[in-house]
Amino acid sequence: MAPLKVLVGVKRVIDFAVKVRVAPGGQGVQEQGVKHSLNPFCEIALEEAVRLREKGDAAEVVVASVGTRQSQEVLRTALALGADRAVLVEVPPGGPALGPREVAAALSRLVARESPHLVLLGKQAIDDDCNQTGQLLAAALDWAQGTFVSRLALEAGAVRVQRELDGGLETLRLRLPAVLSADLRLNQPRYASLPSIMKAKKKPLELLPLPELLGCPPAPPRLRVLRLEEPPGRQGGQRVENVAALLERLAAAGRI
Amino acid sequence: MLRAVAAQRLRRAASLIQRFQSTLVIAEHNNETLTPITLNAITAAKRLGGEVSCLVAGTSCDKVAQEVSKVQGVAKVLVAQHDTYKGFLAEELTPLILETHKKYNYTHICAGASAFGKNLIPRVAGKLDVAPVSDIIEIQSPDTFVRTMYAGNILCTVQCDEAIKVFTVRGTSFEAAPTSGGSASLEKLTPPPPVGLSEWIDQQLTKSDRPELTSAKVVVSGGRGLKSSENFKLLYDLADQLHAAVGASRAAVDAGFVPNDMQVGQTGKIVAPELYIAVGISGAIQHLAGMKDSKTIVAINKDPEAPIFQVADFGLVADLFQAVPEMTELLKKK
């Protein structure tokens, strides 16, 4: 089997450990001075692509992000983690936030330009929690989709994937080219070493304006955020002394 | 004056639109029984105010189609039985849904936000060239939905300007539709030709006699504090006394104590039981996302500073290895 070209989509998100707050005006969240990083599921997708290249199954790993210029940071991280080159599909700052539909549309154009055999994404971004982009991209390309993947193996002209279901696991065989989305259990991503971070500075990172890639101005998003708000918090309750007291309280509350 | 007339017309148009809502719910099943989350999705569909149809596709559909036809609020059950639907592949189901939509022209297409729905619904939306809406927790109007973001820490009210609204429904946010009292008509669909991009090989399902996690009334969950998979037996024993399902934190799954399908949290399962007992779980943001809508939360943890105590109605600071067996024994005596 000839080695494949793999495209990995990554997203810059607010770091998983940050307690997110709604910005005044209720149209967005507070981003100023908040730590951002590579979406954890994207990291897993990238790690898998790099492992495919290390095994000799993949010839090239291209990493791409659709976002503002700040997304260059996560692309540099991705290069340090082993991607060969990066493409930032750049959207101007201050516009409406792009949703999965817009991102998938941009990625499908990028796929047309790059002709990868395999596209790897994370199963969801931990900011919008949509879990859509991979499926939308597969639909746009008319490719097979393997979502929530916890194991994969390449075969001649196909990829065998193990998927996480609600009740266990299933195995599918997908014809290449295909779009896969990574679940947590696919692998344990590596850390970037200092030498690899230094080397990543020299790897190519292309800036590609979104309208140029699309060949037209992007259409306005068709989902409009009317309001963001914080859900009512739970009141922390009471401490109980011992197990007997706990059971008494639960019985009194009608729970047991 | 003119403006008032225009507003009146707009209102009339809006109510007309409301009258012509029609929703297609994609039923989830295993060729034997209907998956409960479909009943929650049907309730959400009824909220939209139009006619509700249900599509049952699979290799063996008669039993499930009969089941769905009795569900209250379903007007029509569309049945597509064919070997090509083995494994419920999104590549094969999507063309069937598109053809069904072409025939009946739905205003809304939805499914439960389970692994099945999350896999399928965005592909359908992509083919219809519309932006889907994931995991809605509330319907404010036929085009306005509420969903959560950032691991449940932000509620987002979103207006969908698409001609067809395509969405998944959080099962725990809508009651299950009653499984009797309905009398839907049944219609057989002709399956479109197979696509053949993908093929289902096999599955390994976790066998359990306990209630299913996402619909259980009581859930007992264990975290890293359990220290080993053998120790999870303590939770199974307690769960048996409470007729509870058993869940886990990501830490417990990653450590290999229990299988992945037991994970509760932002990227695992969302549960909202009457009683959630968190044992040896610290209460990370990502875990809370999966259980903080439970009616009563109990935390058993030896660390009094654990964040889980901030959301627990009843907190017991104790060593779980003593507290859990003691609880099981006391419940046995009841």
Coordinates of C-alpha atoms in Angstrom, one line a residue:
Chain A
M1 CA 0.0 0.0 0.0
A2 CA 1.4 3.4 -1.0
P3 CA 1.8 5.7 2.0
L4 CA -1.1 8.1 2.4
K5 CA -1.4 11.8 2.8
V6 CA -3.3 12.8 6.0
L7 CA -5.0 16.1 6.7
V8 CA -5.7 16.9 10.4
G9 CA -8.1 19.7 11.4
V10 CA -7.4 21.4 14.7
K11 CA -9.1 24.1 16.7
R12 CA -7.9 26.7 19.2
V13 CA -10.2 26.7 22.2
I14 CA -10.3 28.0 25.8
D15 CA -8.2 25.6 27.9
F16 CA -10.2 22.8 29.4
A17 CA -9.3 23.8 33.0
V18 CA -10.7 27.4 32.7
K19 CA -14.0 28.3 34.3
V20 CA -15.7 30.1 31.4
R21 CA -17.7 33.3 32.0
V22 CA -20.2 35.1 29.7
A23 CA -18.9 38.4 28.4
P24 CA -21.0 41.6 29.1
G25 CA -23.7 41.8 26.4
G26 CA -24.4 38.1 26.5
Q27 CA -23.1 37.5 22.9
G28 CA -19.9 35.7 23.7
V29 CA -17.6 34.5 26.5
Q30 CA -14.8 36.3 28.1
E31 CA -11.7 35.6 26.0
Q32 CA -9.3 38.4 27.0
G33 CA -6.4 37.1 29.1
V34 CA -7.9 33.6 29.2
K35 CA -5.6 30.7 28.5
H36 CA -6.3 29.0 25.1
S37 CA -4.9 25.7 23.8
L38 CA -5.3 23.0 21.3
N39 CA -8.6 21.3 21.7
P40 CA -7.9 17.9 23.4
F41 CA -9.7 15.8 20.8
C42 CA -7.7 17.5 18.0
E43 CA -4.5 16.6 19.9
I44 CA -5.5 13.0 19.8
A45 CA -6.4 13.1 16.1
L46 CA -3.0 14.7 15.4
E47 CA -1.1 12.1 17.5
E48 CA -2.8 9.3 15.5
A49 CA -1.7 10.9 12.2
V50 CA 1.9 11.3 13.4
R51 CA 1.9 7.7 14.5
L52 CA 0.7 6.6 11.1
R53 CA 3.6 8.5 9.6
E54 CA 6.1 7.0 12.0
K55 CA 4.8 3.5 11.1
G56 CA 5.3 4.3 7.4
D57 CA 1.6 4.2 6.6
A58 CA 1.4 8.0 6.0
A59 CA 3.8 10.0 3.9
E60 CA 2.8 13.5 4.9
V61 CA 0.7 15.0 7.7
V62 CA -0.8 18.4 6.9
V63 CA -2.4 20.2 9.8
A64 CA -5.1 22.9 9.2
S65 CA -7.1 25.3 11.3
V66 CA -10.0 27.6 10.3
G67 CA -9.8 30.7 12.5
T68 CA -8.3 34.1 13.2
R69 CA -4.6 34.8 13.1
Q70 CA -4.3 33.7 16.8
S71 CA -4.8 30.1 15.7
Q72 CA -1.2 30.2 14.4
E73 CA -0.2 29.3 18.0
V74 CA -2.0 26.0 18.0
L75 CA -0.7 25.2 14.5
R76 CA 2.8 25.8 15.8
T77 CA 2.0 23.4 18.6
A78 CA 0.8 20.9 16.1
L79 CA 4.0 21.3 14.1
A80 CA 6.0 20.7 17.2
L81 CA 4.0 17.6 17.9
G82 CA 5.0 16.2 14.5
A83 CA 2.9 17.6 11.6
D84 CA 5.0 18.4 8.5
R85 CA 3.3 21.6 7.5
A86 CA 0.4 23.8 8.5
V87 CA -2.3 25.8 6.7
L88 CA -4.3 28.5 8.5
V89 CA -7.5 29.3 6.7
E90 CA -7.7 32.8 8.0
V91 CA -10.9 34.6 9.0
P92 CA -10.7 38.3 9.8
P93 CA -11.1 39.1 13.5
G94 CA -14.4 40.6 14.8
G95 CA -16.7 38.7 12.4
P96 CA -19.4 36.2 13.6
A97 CA -17.9 33.1 15.1
L98 CA -17.8 30.3 12.5
G99 CA -19.8 27.2 13.3
P100 CA -19.1 23.6 12.2
R101 CA -21.1 24.2 8.9
E102 CA -18.8 27.0 7.9
V103 CA -15.6 25.2 9.0
A104 CA -16.6 22.0 7.1
A105 CA -17.3 24.1 4.0
A106 CA -13.8 25.6 4.3
L107 CA -12.2 22.2 5.0
S108 CA -13.9 20.6 2.0
R109 CA -12.3 23.2 -0.3
L110 CA -9.0 22.6 1.4
V111 CA -9.4 18.8 0.8
A112 CA -10.1 19.6 -2.9
R113 CA -6.8 21.5 -3.0
E114 CA -4.7 19.1 -1.0
S115 CA -6.2 15.7 -2.0
P116 CA -5.6 13.8 1.2
H117 CA -6.6 10.1 1.5
L118 CA -7.6 10.5 5.1
V119 CA -8.9 13.5 7.2
L120 CA -8.6 13.2 10.9
L121 CA -10.5 15.5 13.3
G122 CA -11.5 15.4 17.0
K123 CA -15.0 14.1 17.8
Q124 CA -15.9 17.5 19.3
A125 CA -14.5 20.9 20.3
I126 CA -14.8 21.4 24.1
D127 CA -16.0 25.0 23.6
D128 CA -19.1 24.6 21.4
D129 CA -19.6 20.9 22.2
C130 CA -21.2 20.4 18.7
N131 CA -19.7 17.1 17.6
Q132 CA -20.6 17.9 13.9
T133 CA -17.7 19.0 11.8
G134 CA -16.4 15.6 10.8
Q135 CA -19.8 14.3 9.8
L136 CA -20.6 17.6 7.9
L137 CA -17.3 17.3 6.1
A138 CA -17.8 13.6 5.1
A139 CA -21.2 14.6 3.8
A140 CA -19.8 17.5 1.8
L141 CA -17.2 15.2 0.2
D142 CA -19.4 12.2 -0.1
W143 CA -16.8 10.2 1.8
A144 CA -17.3 7.4 4.4
Q145 CA -17.2 8.6 8.0
G146 CA -15.8 6.9 11.1
T147 CA -16.8 8.9 14.1
F148 CA -15.8 8.4 17.8
V149 CA -12.8 6.2 16.8
S150 CA -10.9 4.4 19.5
R151 CA -8.7 2.3 17.2
L152 CA -7.8 2.3 13.6
A153 CA -5.8 0.1 11.2
L154 CA -5.1 0.8 7.5
E155 CA -5.8 -1.9 4.9
A156 CA -5.5 -1.8 1.1
G157 CA -7.8 1.0 0.0
A158 CA -9.6 1.0 3.3
V159 CA -9.4 1.8 7.0
R160 CA -10.8 -0.5 9.7
V161 CA -12.0 1.5 12.7
Q162 CA -13.3 0.7 16.1
R163 CA -16.0 3.1 17.3
E164 CA -17.3 3.9 20.7
L165 CA -21.0 3.4 21.0
D166 CA -23.4 3.9 23.9
G167 CA -23.4 0.2 24.7
G168 CA -19.9 -0.8 23.8
L169 CA -17.8 -0.9 20.7
E170 CA -18.3 -1.7 17.0
T171 CA -15.9 -2.2 14.1
L172 CA -16.5 -0.8 10.6
R173 CA -14.5 -1.0 7.4
L174 CA -14.5 2.2 5.4
R175 CA -13.4 2.7 1.9
L176 CA -10.7 5.4 1.4
P177 CA -10.8 8.4 1.2
A178 CA -12.5 8.8 4.5
V179 CA -13.1 11.2 7.4
L180 CA -12.4 10.0 10.9
S181 CA -13.1 11.7 14.2
A182 CA -11.1 10.8 17.3
D183 CA -12.4 9.8 20.7
L184 CA -10.5 10.1 23.9
R185 CA -9.4 6.4 23.9
L186 CA -7.7 6.5 20.5
N187 CA -4.3 7.3 22.0
Q188 CA -2.3 9.2 24.6
P189 CA -0.9 12.3 22.9
R190 CA 2.8 13.0 23.4
Y191 CA 4.3 16.2 24.7
A192 CA 6.4 18.5 22.5
S193 CA 10.1 18.4 23.4
L194 CA 12.1 21.6 23.4
P195 CA 14.1 20.6 20.2
S196 CA 10.9 19.8 18.4
I197 CA 9.4 23.2 19.4
M198 CA 12.6 24.8 18.0
K199 CA 12.3 22.8 14.8
A200 CA 8.7 23.6 14.4
K201 CA 9.6 27.3 14.0
K202 CA 11.2 26.4 10.7
K203 CA 8.4 24.3 9.3
P204 CA 6.1 25.9 6.7
L205 CA 2.9 27.6 7.9
E206 CA 0.8 29.0 5.1
L207 CA -1.8 31.8 5.7
L208 CA -4.7 31.4 3.3
P209 CA -7.5 33.9 3.6
L210 CA -10.9 32.2 3.7
P211 CA -12.5 34.2 0.8
E212 CA -9.6 33.3 -1.4
L213 CA -10.0 29.6 -0.5
L214 CA -13.8 29.7 -1.1
G215 CA -13.5 31.9 -4.2
C216 CA -16.2 34.2 -2.8
P217 CA -17.0 36.0 0.4
P218 CA -18.2 33.6 3.1
A219 CA -22.0 33.3 3.6
P220 CA -23.2 34.6 6.9
P221 CA -23.9 31.9 9.5
R222 CA -27.5 30.7 9.6
L223 CA -27.5 30.0 13.3
R224 CA -27.7 33.2 15.3
V225 CA -26.8 33.3 18.9
L226 CA -29.5 35.3 20.6
R227 CA -28.1 35.0 24.1
L228 CA -25.5 33.3 26.2
E229 CA -26.0 33.0 29.9
E230 CA -24.7 31.0 32.9
P231 CA -27.0 28.3 34.1
P232 CA -28.4 28.6 37.7
G233 CA -25.8 27.2 40.0
R234 CA -26.6 24.4 42.4
Q235 CA -26.5 25.2 46.0
G236 CA -23.9 23.1 47.8
G237 CA -25.9 21.3 50.4
Q238 CA -25.1 19.9 53.8
R239 CA -22.4 17.7 55.2
V240 CA -23.7 14.6 57.0
E241 CA -21.9 13.0 59.9
N242 CA -22.0 9.3 58.9
V243 CA -23.6 6.7 56.6
A244 CA -26.7 6.3 58.9
A245 CA -27.4 10.0 58.8
L246 CA -27.0 10.0 55.0
L247 CA -29.5 7.2 54.6
E248 CA -31.9 9.0 56.9
R249 CA -31.7 12.2 54.9
L250 CA -32.2 10.3 51.6
A251 CA -35.2 8.5 53.0
A252 CA -36.7 11.8 54.3
A253 CA -36.2 13.3 50.8
G254 CA -38.0 10.3 49.3
R255 CA -35.0 9.2 47.3
I256 CA -34.6 5.7 48.7
Chain B
M1 CA -50.6 52.2 10.8
L2 CA -48.9 50.5 7.9
R3 CA -46.4 49.1 10.4
A4 CA -49.2 47.7 12.5
V5 CA -50.8 46.0 9.5
A6 CA -47.5 44.6 8.5
A7 CA -46.9 43.2 12.0
Q8 CA -50.4 41.7 11.9
R9 CA -49.6 40.0 8.6
L10 CA -46.4 38.7 10.0
R11 CA -48.1 37.3 13.0
R12 CA -50.7 35.6 10.8
A13 CA -47.9 34.2 8.6
A14 CA -46.1 32.9 11.7
S15 CA -49.2 31.1 13.0
L16 CA -49.8 29.6 9.5
I17 CA -46.2 28.4 9.5
Q18 CA -46.8 26.9 12.9
R19 CA -49.8 25.0 11.6
F20 CA -47.7 23.4 8.9
Q21 CA -44.9 22.2 11.0
S22 CA -44.0 18.6 10.4
T23 CA -41.3 16.7 12.1
L24 CA -39.5 13.5 11.2
V25 CA -38.0 11.7 14.2
I26 CA -35.3 9.1 13.3
A27 CA -36.0 6.1 15.6
E28 CA -33.1 4.4 17.3
H29 CA -33.4 0.7 17.9
N30 CA -31.5 -2.6 17.8
N31 CA -34.0 -4.5 15.5
E32 CA -35.6 -5.8 18.7
T33 CA -36.7 -2.9 20.8
L34 CA -36.9 0.9 20.6
T35 CA -34.1 2.8 22.3
P36 CA -35.7 4.9 25.1
I37 CA -34.1 8.2 24.0
T38 CA -36.3 8.1 20.9
L39 CA -39.3 8.6 23.3
N40 CA -37.7 11.8 24.6
A41 CA -37.0 12.9 21.1
I42 CA -40.7 12.3 20.2
T43 CA -41.7 14.6 23.2
A44 CA -39.5 17.3 21.9
A45 CA -40.9 16.9 18.4
K46 CA -44.5 17.2 19.8
R47 CA -43.4 20.5 21.4
L48 CA -43.0 21.9 17.9
G49 CA -46.7 21.8 17.3
G50 CA -47.0 20.0 14.0
E51 CA -47.4 16.4 12.8
V52 CA -44.9 13.9 14.1
S53 CA -43.6 11.0 11.9
C54 CA -41.1 8.4 12.9
L55 CA -38.7 6.6 10.6
V56 CA -37.8 3.0 11.5
A57 CA -34.9 1.7 9.4
G58 CA -33.1 -1.6 10.0
T59 CA -32.7 -5.2 9.0
S60 CA -35.7 -6.3 11.0
C61 CA -38.3 -3.6 11.8
D62 CA -41.7 -5.1 12.3
K63 CA -41.6 -5.4 16.0
V64 CA -40.1 -1.9 16.5
A65 CA -42.5 -0.3 14.0
Q66 CA -45.4 -1.8 16.0
E67 CA -43.9 -0.4 19.2
V68 CA -43.5 3.1 17.7
S69 CA -47.0 3.1 16.2
K70 CA -48.4 2.9 19.8
V71 CA -46.4 5.8 21.1
Q72 CA -48.6 8.8 22.0
G73 CA -48.3 11.6 19.5
V74 CA -46.9 9.8 16.6
A75 CA -49.1 10.2 13.5
K76 CA -47.2 8.1 11.0
V77 CA -44.5 5.4 11.1
L78 CA -42.3 5.0 8.0
V79 CA -40.6 1.6 7.8
A80 CA -37.6 0.8 5.7
Q81 CA -36.4 -2.8 6.1
H82 CA -33.3 -3.9 4.2
D83 CA -30.0 -5.7 4.8
T84 CA -28.2 -2.5 3.8
Y85 CA -29.2 -1.0 7.1
K86 CA -27.1 -3.6 9.0
G87 CA -25.1 -1.7 11.6
F88 CA -27.2 1.5 11.0
L89 CA -24.5 3.1 8.9
A90 CA -24.9 6.8 8.4
E91 CA -23.8 6.5 4.8
E92 CA -26.7 4.2 4.1
L93 CA -29.3 5.9 6.3
T94 CA -28.7 9.4 5.0
P95 CA -30.0 8.8 1.4
L96 CA -33.1 7.1 2.8
I97 CA -33.8 10.1 5.1
L98 CA -33.2 12.5 2.1
E99 CA -35.7 10.6 -0.1
T100 CA -38.2 10.5 2.7
H101 CA -37.8 14.3 3.2
K102 CA -38.2 14.9 -0.5
K103 CA -41.5 13.0 -0.4
Y104 CA -42.9 14.7 2.7
N105 CA -41.0 18.0 3.0
Y106 CA -40.5 18.2 6.7
T107 CA -39.8 21.4 8.6
H108 CA -37.8 19.6 11.3
I109 CA -35.7 16.4 11.3
C110 CA -34.4 15.1 14.7
A111 CA -33.1 12.2 16.7
G112 CA -31.9 11.7 20.3
A113 CA -28.4 13.0 21.0
S114 CA -27.0 9.5 21.5
A115 CA -23.9 8.0 19.7
F116 CA -26.4 7.0 17.0
G117 CA -28.0 10.5 16.6
K118 CA -24.7 12.4 16.9
N119 CA -23.2 10.2 14.1
L120 CA -26.1 10.4 11.7
I121 CA -27.9 13.8 12.1
P122 CA -25.0 16.1 11.1
R123 CA -24.4 14.0 8.0
V124 CA -28.1 14.5 7.1
A125 CA -27.8 18.2 7.7
G126 CA -24.6 18.4 5.6
K127 CA -26.5 16.7 2.7
L128 CA -29.3 19.2 3.1
D129 CA -26.8 22.0 3.3
V130 CA -28.1 23.3 6.6
A131 CA -26.4 24.0 9.9
P132 CA -27.5 21.4 12.5
V133 CA -28.1 22.1 16.2
S134 CA -26.7 19.6 18.7
D135 CA -28.1 18.3 21.9
I136 CA -30.9 20.8 22.6
I137 CA -32.3 21.1 26.1
E138 CA -35.2 23.3 25.4
I139 CA -37.5 24.4 22.5
Q140 CA -38.6 28.0 22.7
S141 CA -40.3 28.2 19.3
P142 CA -40.1 26.2 16.1
D143 CA -36.8 28.0 15.2
T144 CA -35.4 28.9 18.6
F145 CA -33.6 26.3 20.7
V146 CA -31.5 26.3 23.9
R147 CA -28.3 24.1 24.1
T148 CA -25.3 24.0 26.4
M149 CA -21.7 24.8 25.6
Y150 CA -18.4 24.7 27.5
A151 CA -19.2 21.5 29.4
G152 CA -22.6 22.8 30.5
N153 CA -21.2 26.0 31.9
I154 CA -22.9 28.2 29.3
L155 CA -26.5 28.1 28.0
C156 CA -26.8 29.2 24.5
T157 CA -30.1 30.4 23.0
V158 CA -29.8 30.0 19.2
Q159 CA -32.1 30.9 16.4
C160 CA -32.0 28.7 13.3
D161 CA -32.7 30.5 10.1
E162 CA -32.5 27.3 8.0
A163 CA -35.5 26.2 5.9
I164 CA -35.2 22.8 7.6
K165 CA -34.2 22.5 11.2
V166 CA -32.1 19.5 11.8
F167 CA -31.2 18.8 15.5
T168 CA -30.5 16.2 18.2
V169 CA -32.3 16.2 21.5
R170 CA -30.8 15.7 25.0
G171 CA -32.8 12.8 26.4
T172 CA -32.7 13.9 30.0
S173 CA -34.2 17.3 29.1
F174 CA -37.5 16.0 27.8
E175 CA -40.0 13.5 29.3
A176 CA -40.4 10.1 27.6
A177 CA -43.5 10.0 25.4
P178 CA -46.1 7.5 26.7
T179 CA -45.7 4.1 25.0
S180 CA -49.4 3.4 24.7
G181 CA -52.4 5.3 23.5
G182 CA -51.1 6.1 20.1
S183 CA -52.3 4.6 16.8
A184 CA -50.1 5.7 14.0
S185 CA -50.5 4.6 10.4
L186 CA -47.7 2.4 9.0
E187 CA -46.1 3.0 5.6
K188 CA -43.4 0.9 3.9
L189 CA -40.6 2.8 2.2
T190 CA -38.6 1.6 -0.8
P191 CA -34.9 1.7 0.2
P192 CA -32.7 3.6 -2.2
P193 CA -29.8 1.7 -3.7
P194 CA -26.9 0.8 -1.4
V195 CA -24.1 3.3 -1.2
G196 CA -21.3 0.9 -0.3
L197 CA -18.8 3.3 1.2
S198 CA -18.7 1.5 4.5
E199 CA -19.3 -1.9 5.9
W200 CA -20.3 -3.1 9.4
I201 CA -18.0 -5.8 10.7
D202 CA -18.9 -6.6 14.3
Q203 CA -19.7 -5.2 17.7
Q204 CA -18.7 -5.9 21.3
L205 CA -21.5 -4.7 23.6
T206 CA -21.1 -4.5 27.4
K207 CA -23.4 -7.0 29.0
S208 CA -25.2 -5.9 32.1
D209 CA -28.3 -6.8 34.1
R210 CA -28.4 -3.4 35.7
P211 CA -30.6 -0.5 34.4
E212 CA -29.3 1.4 31.4
L213 CA -27.2 4.4 32.6
T214 CA -28.9 7.3 30.8
S215 CA -32.4 6.3 31.8
A216 CA -31.8 4.9 35.4
K217 CA -33.6 6.5 38.3
V218 CA -30.5 6.0 40.5
V219 CA -26.9 6.1 39.4
V220 CA -23.8 5.2 41.5
S221 CA -20.6 6.4 40.0
G222 CA -17.0 5.7 40.9
G223 CA -13.8 7.6 40.2
R224 CA -10.1 7.3 40.7
G225 CA -10.6 6.9 44.4
L226 CA -11.8 3.3 43.8
K227 CA -8.1 2.5 43.0
S228 CA -8.8 -0.7 41.0
S229 CA -11.4 -2.5 38.9
E230 CA -11.8 -5.1 41.6
N231 CA -12.9 -2.4 44.0
F232 CA -15.7 -1.4 41.7
K233 CA -17.5 -4.5 43.0
L234 CA -18.3 -2.4 46.1
L235 CA -20.3 0.0 43.9
Y236 CA -22.0 -2.9 42.1
D237 CA -23.1 -4.3 45.5
L238 CA -24.4 -0.9 46.5
A239 CA -26.1 -0.4 43.1
D240 CA -27.9 -3.7 43.5
Q241 CA -29.5 -2.6 46.7
L242 CA -30.7 0.6 45.0
H243 CA -31.6 -0.9 41.6
A244 CA -29.1 1.6 40.3
A245 CA -27.0 1.9 37.1
V246 CA -23.2 2.2 37.6
G247 CA -21.3 5.1 36.0
A248 CA -17.7 6.3 36.2
S249 CA -15.5 9.3 35.9
R250 CA -13.1 9.7 33.0
A251 CA -10.2 9.0 35.5
A252 CA -11.7 5.6 36.4
V253 CA -12.2 4.7 32.7
D254 CA -8.7 5.9 31.7
A255 CA -7.2 3.9 34.5
G256 CA -8.9 0.8 33.0
F257 CA -11.2 0.1 36.0
V258 CA -14.4 0.0 33.8
P259 CA -15.3 0.1 30.1
N260 CA -15.6 3.4 28.3
D261 CA -19.4 3.2 27.8
M262 CA -19.8 3.8 31.6
Q263 CA -18.2 7.3 31.4
V264 CA -20.4 10.2 32.7
G265 CA -19.4 13.7 31.6
Q266 CA -19.1 16.3 28.9
T267 CA -17.9 13.8 26.3
G268 CA -19.4 10.7 27.8
K269 CA -23.0 10.2 28.8
I270 CA -25.3 12.9 30.2
V271 CA -27.4 11.5 33.1
A272 CA -30.1 13.3 35.2
P273 CA -31.4 10.6 37.6
E274 CA -33.4 11.3 40.8
L275 CA -30.4 10.3 42.8
Y276 CA -26.7 10.4 41.8
I277 CA -24.1 9.0 44.2
A278 CA -20.6 10.1 43.4
V279 CA -18.0 7.9 45.1
G280 CA -14.3 8.8 45.1
I281 CA -14.9 11.4 42.3
S282 CA -13.3 14.8 42.8
G283 CA -15.8 16.6 40.5
A284 CA -13.9 18.1 37.6
I285 CA -15.9 20.5 35.3
Q286 CA -16.0 17.8 32.6
H287 CA -17.7 15.3 35.0
L288 CA -20.2 17.8 36.4
A289 CA -21.4 18.5 32.9
G290 CA -22.7 14.9 32.7
M291 CA -24.6 14.8 36.0
K292 CA -25.3 18.2 37.5
D293 CA -29.0 18.1 36.5
S294 CA -29.6 15.1 38.8
K295 CA -32.3 15.9 41.3
T296 CA -30.3 14.9 44.4
I297 CA -26.5 14.5 44.4
V298 CA -24.6 12.7 47.1
A299 CA -20.8 12.8 47.4
I300 CA -18.7 10.4 49.3
N301 CA -15.1 11.5 49.3
K302 CA -12.3 11.6 51.9
D303 CA -11.1 15.0 50.6
P304 CA -13.3 17.7 52.2
E305 CA -12.0 20.2 49.6
A306 CA -13.1 18.2 46.6
P307 CA -15.2 20.4 44.2
I308 CA -17.9 17.7 44.1
F309 CA -19.0 18.9 47.5
Q310 CA -20.0 22.3 46.0
V311 CA -22.8 20.7 44.0
A312 CA -23.7 17.8 46.4
D313 CA -27.0 18.1 48.3
F314 CA -25.5 15.7 50.9
G315 CA -21.8 15.3 51.4
L316 CA -20.1 12.6 53.5
V317 CA -16.4 13.1 54.1
A318 CA -15.3 9.6 54.7
D319 CA -13.2 6.7 53.4
L320 CA -15.3 5.1 50.7
F321 CA -13.8 1.7 51.5
Q322 CA -15.6 1.9 54.9
A323 CA -18.6 4.0 54.0
V324 CA -19.8 2.1 50.9
P325 CA -19.9 -1.4 52.4
E326 CA -21.6 0.1 55.5
M327 CA -24.2 1.7 53.3
T328 CA -24.8 -1.5 51.4
E329 CA -25.3 -3.4 54.7
L330 CA -27.7 -0.8 56.2
L331 CA -29.8 -0.9 53.0
K332 CA -30.0 -4.7 53.1
K333 CA -31.5 -4.5 56.6
K334 CA -34.2 -2.1 55.5

